[in-house]
Amino acid sequence: MAWISLILAGMFEVVGVLGMNRIKRDNNAQAYLLFSSGIILSFICLSFAMKSLPMGTAYAIWTGIGTVGGALVGMFFFGESKEWRRILFIAMVLAAAVGLKLIS
Amino acid sequence: MNRSWIYIMVGALFEVCWVIGFKHADDWVTWLGTAISVLISFTLIIIASTKLPVGTVYAVFTGLGTGGTVLAEMILFDEPVKVAKLLLIALLLAGVLGLKLVGGSSDSKEVAH
């Protein structure tokens, strides 16, 4: 349950960051709503996950999923670069997250 | 030293404070402290990223936040030191820093301006 909550927290972080980019571009109420709901839900899920997972592990994976999720959304929806180094770094984050899950 | 780097370091300290709060806060005083830490750290990161490239600011911030959190839980909260865990966290951090610094995202387009 903690791990599911942690993965959700990372995904909501991506929603929050999308909202942040919208605020930069459109600066309307919808953008602020997307940003604030993403960040708040992300924090709630992260806090829940941390009740049973070590703090450092949970924080690292939260950041990792947020960053990888942001990069994947950028690649698939906003035409960002899919160069091999970006794919390699994404694979490193995911491998590390799976490893942390296995040893915990 | 550039003032923005001081903002980043102070911001990272508050980052570690709110991460600790998310795990350990249990009454309204500690939750209030956690919320204030969130506001301070985000304010400082935003100020720093107006002067420095966003990708760099985020990477340094995350690196300090991750390192600080892992250290804090071992030093302050007696979390057992497991080498495999530390290595995996280092691998994860390397991936995040690489993604943020290598370019190709909308952040790094901003850097190129």
PDB file of N, CA and C in Angstrom, chain A residues 3-99:
ATOM      1  N   TRP A   3       3.838   1.548  -1.181  1.00  0.00           N
ATOM      2  CA  TRP A   3       4.501   1.692  -2.483  1.00  0.00           C
ATOM      3  C   TRP A   3       3.547   2.232  -3.533  1.00  0.00           C
ATOM      4  N   ILE A   4       2.291   1.769  -3.498  1.00  0.00           N
ATOM      5  CA  ILE A   4       1.294   2.294  -4.446  1.00  0.00           C
ATOM      6  C   ILE A   4       1.095   3.785  -4.197  1.00  0.00           C
ATOM      7  N   SER A   5       1.004   4.135  -2.914  1.00  0.00           N
ATOM      8  CA  SER A   5       0.824   5.542  -2.546  1.00  0.00           C
ATOM      9  C   SER A   5       2.012   6.383  -3.024  1.00  0.00           C
ATOM     10  N   LEU A   6       3.222   5.801  -2.928  1.00  0.00           N
ATOM     11  CA  LEU A   6       4.433   6.517  -3.344  1.00  0.00           C
ATOM     12  C   LEU A   6       4.436   6.743  -4.866  1.00  0.00           C
ATOM     13  N   ILE A   7       4.029   5.711  -5.618  1.00  0.00           N
ATOM     14  CA  ILE A   7       3.981   5.844  -7.087  1.00  0.00           C
ATOM     15  C   ILE A   7       2.937   6.901  -7.477  1.00  0.00           C
ATOM     16  N   LEU A   8       1.777   6.866  -6.788  1.00  0.00           N
ATOM     17  CA  LEU A   8       0.750   7.892  -7.040  1.00  0.00           C
ATOM     18  C   LEU A   8       1.291   9.287  -6.725  1.00  0.00           C
ATOM     19  N   ALA A   9       2.051   9.383  -5.622  1.00  0.00           N
ATOM     20  CA  ALA A   9       2.619  10.681  -5.234  1.00  0.00           C
ATOM     21  C   ALA A   9       3.513  11.220  -6.349  1.00  0.00           C
ATOM     22  N   GLY A  10       4.337  10.337  -6.933  1.00  0.00           N
ATOM     23  CA  GLY A  10       5.211  10.749  -8.036  1.00  0.00           C
ATOM     24  C   GLY A  10       4.414  11.210  -9.242  1.00  0.00           C
ATOM     25  N   MET A  11       3.297  10.494  -9.525  1.00  0.00           N
ATOM     26  CA  MET A  11       2.470  10.862 -10.682  1.00  0.00           C
ATOM     27  C   MET A  11       1.768  12.203 -10.457  1.00  0.00           C
ATOM     28  N   PHE A  12       1.264  12.413  -9.244  1.00  0.00           N
ATOM     29  CA  PHE A  12       0.604  13.703  -8.952  1.00  0.00           C
ATOM     30  C   PHE A  12       1.609  14.847  -9.021  1.00  0.00           C
ATOM     31  N   GLU A  13       2.883  14.528  -8.697  1.00  0.00           N
ATOM     32  CA  GLU A  13       3.922  15.559  -8.800  1.00  0.00           C
ATOM     33  C   GLU A  13       4.042  16.011 -10.263  1.00  0.00           C
ATOM     34  N   VAL A  14       3.969  15.033 -11.183  1.00  0.00           N
ATOM     35  CA  VAL A  14       4.035  15.369 -12.611  1.00  0.00           C
ATOM     36  C   VAL A  14       2.854  16.279 -12.990  1.00  0.00           C
ATOM     37  N   VAL A  15       1.655  15.959 -12.458  1.00  0.00           N
ATOM     38  CA  VAL A  15       0.480  16.800 -12.715  1.00  0.00           C
ATOM     39  C   VAL A  15       0.733  18.223 -12.218  1.00  0.00           C
ATOM     40  N   GLY A  16       1.311  18.321 -11.000  1.00  0.00           N
ATOM     41  CA  GLY A  16       1.616  19.633 -10.437  1.00  0.00           C
ATOM     42  C   GLY A  16       2.581  20.422 -11.322  1.00  0.00           C
ATOM     43  N   VAL A  17       3.606  19.729 -11.836  1.00  0.00           N
ATOM     44  CA  VAL A  17       4.597  20.397 -12.683  1.00  0.00           C
ATOM     45  C   VAL A  17       3.961  20.838 -14.014  1.00  0.00           C
ATOM     46  N   LEU A  18       3.071  19.994 -14.551  1.00  0.00           N
ATOM     47  CA  LEU A  18       2.329  20.403 -15.761  1.00  0.00           C
ATOM     48  C   LEU A  18       1.554  21.683 -15.485  1.00  0.00           C
ATOM     49  N   GLY A  19       0.908  21.726 -14.293  1.00  0.00           N
ATOM     50  CA  GLY A  19       0.169  22.923 -13.898  1.00  0.00           C
ATOM     51  C   GLY A  19       1.082  24.138 -13.814  1.00  0.00           C
ATOM     52  N   MET A  20       2.308  23.906 -13.268  1.00  0.00           N
ATOM     53  CA  MET A  20       3.267  25.003 -13.144  1.00  0.00           C
ATOM     54  C   MET A  20       3.623  25.573 -14.520  1.00  0.00           C
ATOM     55  N   ASN A  21       3.820  24.681 -15.495  1.00  0.00           N
ATOM     56  CA  ASN A  21       4.120  25.133 -16.861  1.00  0.00           C
ATOM     57  C   ASN A  21       2.950  25.884 -17.473  1.00  0.00           C
ATOM     58  N   ARG A  22       1.701  25.406 -17.160  1.00  0.00           N
ATOM     59  CA  ARG A  22       0.505  26.097 -17.651  1.00  0.00           C
ATOM     60  C   ARG A  22       0.413  27.506 -17.076  1.00  0.00           C
ATOM     61  N   ILE A  23       0.783  27.628 -15.766  1.00  0.00           N
ATOM     62  CA  ILE A  23       0.724  28.944 -15.130  1.00  0.00           C
ATOM     63  C   ILE A  23       1.654  29.908 -15.865  1.00  0.00           C
ATOM     64  N   LYS A  24       2.852  29.402 -16.202  1.00  0.00           N
ATOM     65  CA  LYS A  24       3.823  30.219 -16.941  1.00  0.00           C
ATOM     66  C   LYS A  24       3.237  30.677 -18.277  1.00  0.00           C
ATOM     67  N   ARG A  25       2.471  29.758 -18.932  1.00  0.00           N
ATOM     68  CA  ARG A  25       1.994  30.042 -20.286  1.00  0.00           C
ATOM     69  C   ARG A  25       0.671  30.807 -20.297  1.00  0.00           C
ATOM     70  N   ASP A  26      -0.335  30.269 -19.545  1.00  0.00           N
ATOM     71  CA  ASP A  26      -1.692  30.842 -19.637  1.00  0.00           C
ATOM     72  C   ASP A  26      -2.032  31.764 -18.471  1.00  0.00           C
ATOM     73  N   ASN A  27      -1.507  31.413 -17.272  1.00  0.00           N
ATOM     74  CA  ASN A  27      -1.772  32.191 -16.073  1.00  0.00           C
ATOM     75  C   ASN A  27      -3.272  32.355 -15.787  1.00  0.00           C
ATOM     76  N   ASN A  28      -4.067  31.266 -15.937  1.00  0.00           N
ATOM     77  CA  ASN A  28      -5.496  31.342 -15.610  1.00  0.00           C
ATOM     78  C   ASN A  28      -5.828  30.449 -14.404  1.00  0.00           C
ATOM     79  N   ALA A  29      -7.098  30.506 -13.973  1.00  0.00           N
ATOM     80  CA  ALA A  29      -7.518  29.786 -12.766  1.00  0.00           C
ATOM     81  C   ALA A  29      -7.353  28.283 -12.932  1.00  0.00           C
ATOM     82  N   GLN A  30      -7.621  27.775 -14.125  1.00  0.00           N
ATOM     83  CA  GLN A  30      -7.506  26.339 -14.392  1.00  0.00           C
ATOM     84  C   GLN A  30      -6.066  25.862 -14.159  1.00  0.00           C
ATOM     85  N   ALA A  31      -5.114  26.671 -14.588  1.00  0.00           N
ATOM     86  CA  ALA A  31      -3.702  26.318 -14.421  1.00  0.00           C
ATOM     87  C   ALA A  31      -3.340  26.244 -12.939  1.00  0.00           C
ATOM     88  N   TYR A  32      -3.824  27.235 -12.144  1.00  0.00           N
ATOM     89  CA  TYR A  32      -3.546  27.233 -10.713  1.00  0.00           C
ATOM     90  C   TYR A  32      -4.201  26.040 -10.026  1.00  0.00           C
ATOM     91  N   LEU A  33      -5.414  25.675 -10.504  1.00  0.00           N
ATOM     92  CA  LEU A  33      -6.123  24.534  -9.920  1.00  0.00           C
ATOM     93  C   LEU A  33      -5.345  23.243 -10.186  1.00  0.00           C
ATOM     94  N   LEU A  34      -4.859  23.074 -11.419  1.00  0.00           N
ATOM     95  CA  LEU A  34      -4.089  21.890 -11.794  1.00  0.00           C
ATOM     96  C   LEU A  34      -2.825  21.797 -10.934  1.00  0.00           C
ATOM     97  N   PHE A  35      -2.124  22.932 -10.812  1.00  0.00           N
ATOM     98  CA  PHE A  35      -0.886  22.977 -10.028  1.00  0.00           C
ATOM     99  C   PHE A  35      -1.155  22.637  -8.568  1.00  0.00           C
ATOM    100  N   SER A  36      -2.144  23.343  -7.946  1.00  0.00           N
ATOM    101  CA  SER A  36      -2.327  23.158  -6.505  1.00  0.00           C
ATOM    102  C   SER A  36      -2.893  21.783  -6.175  1.00  0.00           C
ATOM    103  N   SER A  37      -3.836  21.276  -7.004  1.00  0.00           N
ATOM    104  CA  SER A  37      -4.380  19.951  -6.681  1.00  0.00           C
ATOM    105  C   SER A  37      -3.306  18.885  -6.873  1.00  0.00           C
ATOM    106  N   GLY A  38      -2.473  19.004  -7.917  1.00  0.00           N
ATOM    107  CA  GLY A  38      -1.392  18.035  -8.138  1.00  0.00           C
ATOM    108  C   GLY A  38      -0.431  17.999  -6.963  1.00  0.00           C
ATOM    109  N   ILE A  39       0.020  19.174  -6.535  1.00  0.00           N
ATOM    110  CA  ILE A  39       1.009  19.239  -5.452  1.00  0.00           C
ATOM    111  C   ILE A  39       0.413  18.746  -4.134  1.00  0.00           C
ATOM    112  N   ILE A  40      -0.825  19.169  -3.834  1.00  0.00           N
ATOM    113  CA  ILE A  40      -1.430  18.778  -2.550  1.00  0.00           C
ATOM    114  C   ILE A  40      -1.646  17.264  -2.494  1.00  0.00           C
ATOM    115  N   LEU A  41      -2.222  16.689  -3.582  1.00  0.00           N
ATOM    116  CA  LEU A  41      -2.436  15.233  -3.611  1.00  0.00           C
ATOM    117  C   LEU A  41      -1.101  14.500  -3.522  1.00  0.00           C
ATOM    118  N   SER A  42      -0.088  15.039  -4.211  1.00  0.00           N
ATOM    119  CA  SER A  42       1.236  14.423  -4.173  1.00  0.00           C
ATOM    120  C   SER A  42       1.784  14.386  -2.745  1.00  0.00           C
ATOM    121  N   PHE A  43       1.659  15.512  -2.034  1.00  0.00           N
ATOM    122  CA  PHE A  43       2.164  15.579  -0.664  1.00  0.00           C
ATOM    123  C   PHE A  43       1.396  14.642   0.265  1.00  0.00           C
ATOM    124  N   ILE A  44       0.076  14.555   0.072  1.00  0.00           N
ATOM    125  CA  ILE A  44      -0.718  13.655   0.924  1.00  0.00           C
ATOM    126  C   ILE A  44      -0.256  12.207   0.722  1.00  0.00           C
ATOM    127  N   CYS A  45      -0.109  11.814  -0.556  1.00  0.00           N
ATOM    128  CA  CYS A  45       0.313  10.435  -0.849  1.00  0.00           C
ATOM    129  C   CYS A  45       1.735  10.179  -0.341  1.00  0.00           C
ATOM    130  N   LEU A  46       2.636  11.166  -0.507  1.00  0.00           N
ATOM    131  CA  LEU A  46       4.022  11.002  -0.048  1.00  0.00           C
ATOM    132  C   LEU A  46       4.054  10.838   1.466  1.00  0.00           C
ATOM    133  N   SER A  47       3.293  11.662   2.144  1.00  0.00           N
ATOM    134  CA  SER A  47       3.265  11.611   3.599  1.00  0.00           C
ATOM    135  C   SER A  47       2.751  10.248   4.082  1.00  0.00           C
ATOM    136  N   PHE A  48       1.695   9.746   3.405  1.00  0.00           N
ATOM    137  CA  PHE A  48       1.152   8.434   3.768  1.00  0.00           C
ATOM    138  C   PHE A  48       2.204   7.345   3.543  1.00  0.00           C
ATOM    139  N   ALA A  49       2.887   7.390   2.378  1.00  0.00           N
ATOM    140  CA  ALA A  49       3.900   6.376   2.060  1.00  0.00           C
ATOM    141  C   ALA A  49       5.028   6.394   3.097  1.00  0.00           C
ATOM    142  N   MET A  50       5.387   7.597   3.577  1.00  0.00           N
ATOM    143  CA  MET A  50       6.505   7.722   4.506  1.00  0.00           C
ATOM    144  C   MET A  50       6.198   7.172   5.891  1.00  0.00           C
ATOM    145  N   LYS A  51       4.911   7.000   6.215  1.00  0.00           N
ATOM    146  CA  LYS A  51       4.589   6.474   7.540  1.00  0.00           C
ATOM    147  C   LYS A  51       5.215   5.092   7.715  1.00  0.00           C
ATOM    148  N   SER A  52       5.300   4.311   6.616  1.00  0.00           N
ATOM    149  CA  SER A  52       5.890   2.983   6.783  1.00  0.00           C
ATOM    150  C   SER A  52       7.212   2.780   6.038  1.00  0.00           C
ATOM    151  N   LEU A  53       7.575   3.683   5.104  1.00  0.00           N
ATOM    152  CA  LEU A  53       8.853   3.515   4.392  1.00  0.00           C
ATOM    153  C   LEU A  53       9.904   4.449   4.981  1.00  0.00           C
ATOM    154  N   PRO A  54      11.203   4.072   4.868  1.00  0.00           N
ATOM    155  CA  PRO A  54      12.248   4.999   5.312  1.00  0.00           C
ATOM    156  C   PRO A  54      12.162   6.305   4.518  1.00  0.00           C
ATOM    157  N   MET A  55      12.404   7.418   5.238  1.00  0.00           N
ATOM    158  CA  MET A  55      12.262   8.756   4.677  1.00  0.00           C
ATOM    159  C   MET A  55      13.123   8.982   3.425  1.00  0.00           C
ATOM    160  N   GLY A  56      14.414   8.601   3.511  1.00  0.00           N
ATOM    161  CA  GLY A  56      15.339   8.852   2.401  1.00  0.00           C
ATOM    162  C   GLY A  56      14.944   8.079   1.156  1.00  0.00           C
ATOM    163  N   THR A  57      14.551   6.821   1.345  1.00  0.00           N
ATOM    164  CA  THR A  57      14.120   5.978   0.226  1.00  0.00           C
ATOM    165  C   THR A  57      12.877   6.581  -0.422  1.00  0.00           C
ATOM    166  N   ALA A  58      11.889   6.921   0.398  1.00  0.00           N
ATOM    167  CA  ALA A  58      10.631   7.457  -0.127  1.00  0.00           C
ATOM    168  C   ALA A  58      10.867   8.774  -0.870  1.00  0.00           C
ATOM    169  N   TYR A  59      11.689   9.650  -0.290  1.00  0.00           N
ATOM    170  CA  TYR A  59      11.944  10.942  -0.927  1.00  0.00           C
ATOM    171  C   TYR A  59      12.647  10.751  -2.269  1.00  0.00           C
ATOM    172  N   ALA A  60      13.674   9.879  -2.293  1.00  0.00           N
ATOM    173  CA  ALA A  60      14.431   9.650  -3.529  1.00  0.00           C
ATOM    174  C   ALA A  60      13.516   9.100  -4.621  1.00  0.00           C
ATOM    175  N   ILE A  61      12.681   8.134  -4.282  1.00  0.00           N
ATOM    176  CA  ILE A  61      11.808   7.528  -5.290  1.00  0.00           C
ATOM    177  C   ILE A  61      10.736   8.518  -5.749  1.00  0.00           C
ATOM    178  N   TRP A  62      10.228   9.308  -4.827  1.00  0.00           N
ATOM    179  CA  TRP A  62       9.239  10.351  -5.175  1.00  0.00           C
ATOM    180  C   TRP A  62       9.829  11.309  -6.211  1.00  0.00           C
ATOM    181  N   THR A  63      11.041  11.814  -5.917  1.00  0.00           N
ATOM    182  CA  THR A  63      11.712  12.712  -6.858  1.00  0.00           C
ATOM    183  C   THR A  63      11.982  11.999  -8.184  1.00  0.00           C
ATOM    184  N   GLY A  64      12.441  10.740  -8.091  1.00  0.00           N
ATOM    185  CA  GLY A  64      12.781   9.981  -9.293  1.00  0.00           C
ATOM    186  C   GLY A  64      11.580   9.786 -10.198  1.00  0.00           C
ATOM    187  N   ILE A  65      10.459   9.361  -9.619  1.00  0.00           N
ATOM    188  CA  ILE A  65       9.253   9.136 -10.432  1.00  0.00           C
ATOM    189  C   ILE A  65       8.766  10.457 -11.013  1.00  0.00           C
ATOM    190  N   GLY A  66       8.829  11.519 -10.222  1.00  0.00           N
ATOM    191  CA  GLY A  66       8.420  12.835 -10.717  1.00  0.00           C
ATOM    192  C   GLY A  66       9.258  13.272 -11.913  1.00  0.00           C
ATOM    193  N   THR A  67      10.582  13.083 -11.803  1.00  0.00           N
ATOM    194  CA  THR A  67      11.486  13.515 -12.877  1.00  0.00           C
ATOM    195  C   THR A  67      11.318  12.653 -14.123  1.00  0.00           C
ATOM    196  N   VAL A  68      11.306  11.324 -13.918  1.00  0.00           N
ATOM    197  CA  VAL A  68      11.132  10.403 -15.048  1.00  0.00           C
ATOM    198  C   VAL A  68       9.766  10.629 -15.701  1.00  0.00           C
ATOM    199  N   GLY A  69       8.724  10.766 -14.886  1.00  0.00           N
ATOM    200  CA  GLY A  69       7.381  11.005 -15.415  1.00  0.00           C
ATOM    201  C   GLY A  69       7.341  12.281 -16.247  1.00  0.00           C
ATOM    202  N   GLY A  70       7.976  13.336 -15.718  1.00  0.00           N
ATOM    203  CA  GLY A  70       8.019  14.604 -16.442  1.00  0.00           C
ATOM    204  C   GLY A  70       8.730  14.443 -17.788  1.00  0.00           C
ATOM    205  N   ALA A  71       9.858  13.709 -17.775  1.00  0.00           N
ATOM    206  CA  ALA A  71      10.619  13.502 -19.013  1.00  0.00           C
ATOM    207  C   ALA A  71       9.799  12.687 -20.017  1.00  0.00           C
ATOM    208  N   LEU A  72       9.097  11.639 -19.526  1.00  0.00           N
ATOM    209  CA  LEU A  72       8.296  10.794 -20.427  1.00  0.00           C
ATOM    210  C   LEU A  72       7.138  11.591 -21.029  1.00  0.00           C
ATOM    211  N   VAL A  73       6.451  12.383 -20.184  1.00  0.00           N
ATOM    212  CA  VAL A  73       5.360  13.217 -20.693  1.00  0.00           C
ATOM    213  C   VAL A  73       5.900  14.182 -21.755  1.00  0.00           C
ATOM    214  N   GLY A  74       7.081  14.778 -21.468  1.00  0.00           N
ATOM    215  CA  GLY A  74       7.705  15.690 -22.431  1.00  0.00           C
ATOM    216  C   GLY A  74       8.017  14.993 -23.749  1.00  0.00           C
ATOM    217  N   MET A  75       8.542  13.769 -23.648  1.00  0.00           N
ATOM    218  CA  MET A  75       8.918  13.022 -24.855  1.00  0.00           C
ATOM    219  C   MET A  75       7.701  12.636 -25.688  1.00  0.00           C
ATOM    220  N   PHE A  76       6.652  12.157 -24.996  1.00  0.00           N
ATOM    221  CA  PHE A  76       5.531  11.588 -25.751  1.00  0.00           C
ATOM    222  C   PHE A  76       4.464  12.616 -26.129  1.00  0.00           C
ATOM    223  N   PHE A  77       4.344  13.693 -25.349  1.00  0.00           N
ATOM    224  CA  PHE A  77       3.265  14.644 -25.628  1.00  0.00           C
ATOM    225  C   PHE A  77       3.757  16.005 -26.118  1.00  0.00           C
ATOM    226  N   PHE A  78       5.035  16.340 -25.816  1.00  0.00           N
ATOM    227  CA  PHE A  78       5.493  17.669 -26.200  1.00  0.00           C
ATOM    228  C   PHE A  78       6.700  17.639 -27.136  1.00  0.00           C
ATOM    229  N   GLY A  79       6.926  16.469 -27.725  1.00  0.00           N
ATOM    230  CA  GLY A  79       7.958  16.369 -28.751  1.00  0.00           C
ATOM    231  C   GLY A  79       9.376  16.659 -28.287  1.00  0.00           C
ATOM    232  N   GLU A  80       9.650  16.373 -26.984  1.00  0.00           N
ATOM    233  CA  GLU A  80      11.022  16.585 -26.518  1.00  0.00           C
ATOM    234  C   GLU A  80      11.939  15.461 -27.004  1.00  0.00           C
ATOM    235  N   SER A  81      13.232  15.735 -26.907  1.00  0.00           N
ATOM    236  CA  SER A  81      14.246  14.810 -27.415  1.00  0.00           C
ATOM    237  C   SER A  81      14.137  13.416 -26.769  1.00  0.00           C
ATOM    238  N   LYS A  82      14.301  12.362 -27.606  1.00  0.00           N
ATOM    239  CA  LYS A  82      14.320  10.987 -27.088  1.00  0.00           C
ATOM    240  C   LYS A  82      15.719  10.417 -27.237  1.00  0.00           C
ATOM    241  N   GLU A  83      16.725  11.253 -27.080  1.00  0.00           N
ATOM    242  CA  GLU A  83      18.092  10.781 -27.314  1.00  0.00           C
ATOM    243  C   GLU A  83      18.485   9.709 -26.295  1.00  0.00           C
ATOM    244  N   TRP A  84      19.494   8.907 -26.644  1.00  0.00           N
ATOM    245  CA  TRP A  84      19.829   7.716 -25.870  1.00  0.00           C
ATOM    246  C   TRP A  84      20.231   8.017 -24.435  1.00  0.00           C
ATOM    247  N   ARG A  85      20.886   9.163 -24.199  1.00  0.00           N
ATOM    248  CA  ARG A  85      21.298   9.439 -22.816  1.00  0.00           C
ATOM    249  C   ARG A  85      20.087   9.628 -21.906  1.00  0.00           C
ATOM    250  N   ARG A  86      19.050  10.277 -22.427  1.00  0.00           N
ATOM    251  CA  ARG A  86      17.839  10.471 -21.610  1.00  0.00           C
ATOM    252  C   ARG A  86      17.190   9.127 -21.299  1.00  0.00           C
ATOM    253  N   ILE A  87      17.139   8.235 -22.304  1.00  0.00           N
ATOM    254  CA  ILE A  87      16.562   6.900 -22.084  1.00  0.00           C
ATOM    255  C   ILE A  87      17.385   6.138 -21.042  1.00  0.00           C
ATOM    256  N   LEU A  88      18.724   6.270 -21.142  1.00  0.00           N
ATOM    257  CA  LEU A  88      19.611   5.577 -20.197  1.00  0.00           C
ATOM    258  C   LEU A  88      19.358   6.055 -18.761  1.00  0.00           C
ATOM    259  N   PHE A  89      19.262   7.388 -18.578  1.00  0.00           N
ATOM    260  CA  PHE A  89      19.041   7.922 -17.223  1.00  0.00           C
ATOM    261  C   PHE A  89      17.676   7.483 -16.677  1.00  0.00           C
ATOM    262  N   ILE A  90      16.665   7.453 -17.550  1.00  0.00           N
ATOM    263  CA  ILE A  90      15.340   6.983 -17.125  1.00  0.00           C
ATOM    264  C   ILE A  90      15.433   5.538 -16.659  1.00  0.00           C
ATOM    265  N   ALA A  91      16.160   4.719 -17.439  1.00  0.00           N
ATOM    266  CA  ALA A  91      16.328   3.309 -17.075  1.00  0.00           C
ATOM    267  C   ALA A  91      17.054   3.179 -15.732  1.00  0.00           C
ATOM    268  N   MET A  92      18.074   4.046 -15.496  1.00  0.00           N
ATOM    269  CA  MET A  92      18.805   3.992 -14.215  1.00  0.00           C
ATOM    270  C   MET A  92      17.874   4.270 -13.036  1.00  0.00           C
ATOM    271  N   VAL A  93      17.040   5.309 -13.179  1.00  0.00           N
ATOM    272  CA  VAL A  93      16.120   5.668 -12.084  1.00  0.00           C
ATOM    273  C   VAL A  93      15.152   4.511 -11.821  1.00  0.00           C
ATOM    274  N   LEU A  94      14.591   3.953 -12.899  1.00  0.00           N
ATOM    275  CA  LEU A  94      13.611   2.891 -12.715  1.00  0.00           C
ATOM    276  C   LEU A  94      14.260   1.642 -12.115  1.00  0.00           C
ATOM    277  N   ALA A  95      15.471   1.293 -12.596  1.00  0.00           N
ATOM    278  CA  ALA A  95      16.172   0.124 -12.053  1.00  0.00           C
ATOM    279  C   ALA A  95      16.449   0.328 -10.562  1.00  0.00           C
ATOM    280  N   ALA A  96      16.891   1.539 -10.192  1.00  0.00           N
ATOM    281  CA  ALA A  96      17.189   1.825  -8.785  1.00  0.00           C
ATOM    282  C   ALA A  96      15.921   1.723  -7.936  1.00  0.00           C
ATOM    283  N   ALA A  97      14.804   2.244  -8.471  1.00  0.00           N
ATOM    284  CA  ALA A  97      13.547   2.209  -7.713  1.00  0.00           C
ATOM    285  C   ALA A  97      13.094   0.758  -7.493  1.00  0.00           C
ATOM    286  N   VAL A  98      13.204  -0.054  -8.550  1.00  0.00           N
ATOM    287  CA  VAL A  98      12.825  -1.466  -8.412  1.00  0.00           C
ATOM    288  C   VAL A  98      13.738  -2.158  -7.398  1.00  0.00           C
ATOM    289  N   GLY A  99      15.058  -1.862  -7.489  1.00  0.00           N
ATOM    290  CA  GLY A  99      16.004  -2.437  -6.541  1.00  0.00           C
ATOM    291  C   GLY A  99      15.653  -2.074  -5.102  1.00  0.00           C
TER     292      GLY A  99
END
